[in-house]
Coordinates of N, CA and C in Angstrom, one line a residue:
X9 N 183.3 120.5 -136.4 CA 182.7 119.3 -135.7 C 183.5 118.1 -136.2
X10 N 183.8 117.2 -135.2 CA 184.5 116.0 -135.6 C 183.7 114.8 -135.2
X11 N 184.2 113.6 -135.7 CA 183.5 112.3 -135.4 C 184.5 111.4 -134.7
X12 N 184.1 110.8 -133.6 CA 185.0 109.9 -132.9 C 184.3 108.6 -132.8
X13 N 185.1 107.5 -133.0 CA 184.6 106.2 -132.8 C 185.2 105.6 -131.5
X14 N 184.3 105.1 -130.7 CA 184.7 104.5 -129.4 C 184.4 103.1 -129.4
X15 N 185.3 102.2 -129.0 CA 185.1 100.8 -128.8 C 184.6 100.7 -127.3
X16 N 183.5 100.0 -127.1 CA 182.9 99.9 -125.8 C 182.7 98.5 -125.4
X17 N 183.1 98.1 -124.1 CA 182.9 96.8 -123.6 C 181.8 96.8 -122.6
X18 N 181.1 95.7 -122.5 CA 180.1 95.5 -121.5 C 178.7 95.6 -122.0
X19 N 178.4 96.0 -123.2 CA 177.1 96.1 -123.7 C 176.6 94.8 -124.2
X20 N 175.4 94.4 -123.8 CA 174.9 93.1 -124.1 C 173.5 93.1 -124.7
X21 N 172.8 94.3 -124.7 CA 171.4 94.3 -125.1 C 171.0 95.7 -125.6
X22 N 169.8 95.9 -126.0 CA 169.3 97.2 -126.5 C 169.3 98.2 -125.3
X23 N 169.0 97.7 -124.1 CA 169.0 98.6 -123.0 C 170.3 99.2 -122.8
X24 N 171.4 98.4 -122.9 CA 172.8 98.9 -122.8 C 173.0 99.9 -123.9
X25 N 172.6 99.6 -125.1 CA 172.8 100.6 -126.2 C 172.2 101.9 -125.9
X26 N 171.0 101.9 -125.4 CA 170.3 103.2 -125.1 C 170.9 103.9 -123.9
X27 N 171.4 103.2 -122.9 CA 172.1 103.8 -121.8 C 173.4 104.5 -122.3
X28 N 174.2 103.9 -123.1 CA 175.4 104.5 -123.6 C 175.1 105.7 -124.5
X29 N 174.1 105.6 -125.4 CA 173.7 106.7 -126.2 C 173.3 107.9 -125.3
X30 N 172.5 107.6 -124.3 CA 172.0 108.7 -123.4 C 173.2 109.3 -122.7
X31 N 174.1 108.5 -122.2 CA 175.3 109.0 -121.5 C 176.1 109.9 -122.3
X32 N 176.4 109.5 -123.6 CA 177.2 110.3 -124.5 C 176.5 111.5 -124.9
X33 N 175.2 111.5 -125.1 CA 174.5 112.7 -125.6 C 174.4 113.7 -124.4
X34 N 174.7 113.3 -123.2 CA 174.7 114.2 -122.1 C 176.0 114.9 -121.9
X35 N 177.0 114.6 -122.7 CA 178.3 115.2 -122.6 C 178.3 116.6 -123.3
X36 N 178.8 117.6 -122.7 CA 178.8 118.9 -123.3 C 179.7 118.8 -124.6
X37 N 179.1 119.3 -125.7 CA 179.8 119.3 -127.0 C 179.5 118.2 -127.9
X38 N 178.7 117.2 -127.4 CA 178.3 116.1 -128.2 C 177.0 116.5 -128.9
X39 N 177.0 116.4 -130.2 CA 175.8 116.7 -131.0 C 175.0 115.5 -131.4
X40 N 175.6 114.3 -131.5 CA 174.9 113.1 -131.8 C 175.8 111.9 -131.3
X41 N 175.1 110.8 -131.0 CA 175.8 109.5 -130.6 C 175.0 108.4 -131.1
X42 N 175.6 107.5 -131.9 CA 174.9 106.3 -132.4 C 175.8 105.1 -132.0
X43 N 175.1 104.2 -131.3 CA 175.8 102.9 -130.8 C 175.4 101.8 -131.7
X44 N 176.4 101.0 -132.2 CA 176.2 99.8 -132.9 C 176.5 98.6 -132.0
X45 N 175.5 98.0 -131.5 CA 175.6 96.9 -130.6 C 176.4 95.7 -131.1
X46 N 176.3 95.4 -132.4 CA 177.0 94.3 -133.1 C 178.5 94.6 -133.1
X47 N 178.9 95.8 -133.3 CA 180.3 96.1 -133.4 C 180.9 96.6 -132.1
X48 N 180.0 96.7 -131.1 CA 180.4 97.2 -129.8 C 181.2 98.5 -129.9
X49 N 180.6 99.5 -130.6 CA 181.2 100.8 -130.8 C 180.1 101.9 -130.9
X50 N 180.6 103.1 -130.6 CA 179.8 104.3 -130.7 C 180.4 105.2 -131.6
X51 N 179.7 105.8 -132.5 CA 180.1 106.9 -133.3 C 179.5 108.2 -132.8
X52 N 180.4 109.1 -132.4 CA 180.0 110.3 -131.7 C 180.4 111.5 -132.5
X53 N 179.5 112.4 -132.7 CA 179.8 113.7 -133.4 C 179.8 114.8 -132.4
X54 N 180.6 115.8 -132.7 CA 180.7 117.0 -131.8 C 182.1 117.4 -131.5
X55 N 182.2 118.3 -130.5 CA 183.5 118.8 -130.2 C 184.0 118.3 -128.8
X56 N 183.3 117.4 -128.2 CA 183.7 116.9 -126.9 C 185.0 116.1 -127.0
X57 N 185.8 116.1 -125.9 CA 187.0 115.3 -125.9 C 186.7 113.9 -125.6
X58 N 187.7 113.1 -126.0 CA 187.6 111.6 -125.8 C 187.5 111.3 -124.3
X59 N 188.3 112.0 -123.5 CA 188.3 111.7 -122.1 C 186.9 111.9 -121.4
X60 N 186.3 113.0 -121.8 CA 185.0 113.3 -121.3 C 183.9 112.3 -121.7
X61 N 184.0 111.8 -122.9 CA 183.1 110.8 -123.4 C 183.4 109.5 -122.7
X62 N 184.6 109.1 -122.5 CA 185.0 107.9 -121.8 C 184.5 107.9 -120.3
X63 N 184.6 109.0 -119.7 CA 184.1 109.2 -118.3 C 182.6 109.0 -118.2
X64 N 181.9 109.5 -119.2 CA 180.4 109.4 -119.2 C 180.0 107.9 -119.5
X65 N 180.7 107.2 -120.3 CA 180.5 105.8 -120.6 C 180.7 105.0 -119.3
X66 N 181.8 105.3 -118.6 CA 182.2 104.6 -117.4 C 181.1 104.9 -116.3
X67 N 180.6 106.1 -116.2 CA 179.6 106.4 -115.2 C 178.3 105.6 -115.5
X68 N 178.1 105.3 -116.8 CA 176.9 104.5 -117.1 C 177.1 103.0 -116.9
X69 N 178.4 102.6 -116.5 CA 178.6 101.2 -116.2 C 179.3 100.4 -117.3
X70 N 179.9 101.1 -118.3 CA 180.6 100.4 -119.4 C 182.0 100.9 -119.5
X71 N 182.8 100.4 -120.4 CA 184.2 100.7 -120.5 C 184.6 101.0 -122.0
X72 N 185.2 102.2 -122.2 CA 185.8 102.5 -123.5 C 187.2 101.8 -123.5
X73 N 187.5 101.1 -124.6 CA 188.7 100.4 -124.7 C 189.5 100.9 -126.0
X74 N 190.8 100.8 -125.9 CA 191.6 101.2 -127.1 C 191.9 102.7 -127.2

């Protein structure tokens, strides 16, 4: 199991944070996702690929950068 840090644009509130966490946790292979709203990043544990996670974040209305 690995840990991936994603920088995310577009989050402005706790509702955004929860939406991104829910989207990431719905990706096959993700075991946990914690979003830090202050840092605009998510720390994701599991075996899912970065592309799959980025697609889930985009589908929720946000953007993975970097």
